[in-house]
């Protein structure tokens, strides 16, 4: 009996073959997104770069997909850098981000000739100065700037308000960037901002682009050879049917035009324009499959459907109040949708969905939660000592493991007993 399809594959077969909970990713959807965005840029004739924000979904296979598509990577840790380099990702196409990079991480990046460092603050700059001299190596950097803009999104994923831990405060940035250009082995080539995540209207992006362009012009006028403007990621996706979303394919040509017009006004060359989406490429390319373990009615209140995962594999509802839909994958001989709450198996109130209409969920059925391809696998935990799920990649008719399921032994792997116990 065929179950619900995802990206042309029977979810029931996938659940039987690989077990649950299971992250399923569609390479076809990821490629469609990447190519759509590339195409939108190509049509404008502007110089551009696309950096995939690895924090949304990083592992070796994803780095290979990104590499095969010839786009760049935004990495935020030595772990992400190592993952990319392990599959032969060209180091020159990697930007190293982070608001508190450790000396060992910077050293690793310089040793491995990572193309670009996104500098967050002056202390980091001094450290890079010290390391480049010590290691006798050169590096191109951009500065992350906080343009002081409140994007309309959850406050925990706003990243460029005036009160932000990220980047140089806008008011101080000009002088700091100009001063940084004096360092012997550091070339300051760009400015960067990222105003937040899951943003669905273009107004904050337009505002940020304007503010960044005006800063870019002032800094260029003071003799710094800037050539790159990175406007970050943050493109919001529709988590629920009918949700508003951001369509970068429509937005990119408008953004390029605005920036081109500003450059004409300023009599300045167009910078290379960079965007850095994470969620947009992978969120809708992923679903999570669970097995239903219990259907519990609390008379007069609600009925809980409990699944074999929860906040361990998807902490977003608990962290951000994120909302999801769900579908029973097993075929039913008639339709009888009723409201249910979907909760996980963690030892706390780890509701995944407060209320969703489901068609006769039964113990043993497979439940699919869509749009879980970004910030789920990468934010998963071993809370309650549960092993993390496997990740399966679908490509056309093929399916294959890209991250194996953790075993119970894996969970115990790092434990040590000191000699006095
Ligand atoms: N660039 C920088 C510098 C970033 O900090 C981020 C995300 C991105 C790009 C990619 O943003 P995206 O296109 O994926 O929105 N865990 C949260 C999201 C945190 C985003 C952090 N930075 C969530 O689950 O919604």
Tab-separated table of C-alpha atoms and ligand atoms in Angstrom, residues 53 55-56 74 97 144 157 192 194 196-198 233-235 276-279 316 320 375 379, ligand 1:
chain	number	residue	atom	x	y	z
A	53	UNK	CA	24.795	29.557	5.030
A	55	UNK	CA	24.432	26.585	9.706
A	56	UNK	CA	21.053	25.736	8.165
A	74	UNK	CA	29.465	30.586	4.679
A	97	UNK	CA	31.972	33.929	9.894
A	144	UNK	CA	30.164	42.535	9.432
A	157	UNK	CA	16.493	35.606	15.129
A	192	UNK	CA	28.546	42.545	5.149
A	194	UNK	CA	22.683	40.059	7.901
A	196	UNK	CA	17.845	38.435	10.615
A	197	UNK	CA	16.210	35.229	9.603
A	198	UNK	CA	12.759	34.148	8.385
A	233	UNK	CA	20.455	35.775	4.060
A	234	UNK	CA	17.180	35.697	5.913
A	235	UNK	CA	14.663	34.891	3.160
A	276	UNK	CA	23.857	34.223	1.952
A	277	UNK	CA	20.696	32.164	2.241
A	278	UNK	CA	20.468	29.075	4.390
A	279	UNK	CA	16.818	28.361	5.095
A	316	UNK	CA	12.288	25.291	16.813
A	320	UNK	CA	10.866	30.298	18.666
A	375	UNK	CA	17.942	24.354	11.478
A	379	UNK	CA	20.236	22.068	15.976
B	1	LIG	N1	24.294	34.827	7.175
B	1	LIG	C1	24.525	35.015	8.472
B	1	LIG	C2	25.651	35.831	8.887
B	1	LIG	C3	23.685	34.420	9.421
B	1	LIG	O1	23.918	34.631	10.709
B	1	LIG	C4	22.609	33.609	8.995
B	1	LIG	C5	21.726	32.988	9.964
B	1	LIG	C6	22.438	33.421	7.619
B	1	LIG	C7	23.284	34.066	6.734
B	1	LIG	C8	21.357	32.559	7.052
B	1	LIG	O2	20.087	32.961	7.390
B	1	LIG	P1	18.810	32.261	6.700
B	1	LIG	O3	18.859	32.564	5.229
B	1	LIG	O4	18.916	30.813	6.947
B	1	LIG	O5	17.648	32.880	7.363
B	1	LIG	N2	18.110	28.844	14.254
B	1	LIG	C9	17.235	29.868	13.713
B	1	LIG	C10	17.872	30.680	12.645
B	1	LIG	C11	19.174	31.333	13.070
B	1	LIG	C12	19.837	32.031	11.925
B	1	LIG	C13	21.201	32.466	12.271
B	1	LIG	N3	21.881	33.089	11.218
B	1	LIG	C14	15.933	29.198	13.235
B	1	LIG	O6	15.801	27.993	13.382
B	1	LIG	O7	15.041	29.873	12.728
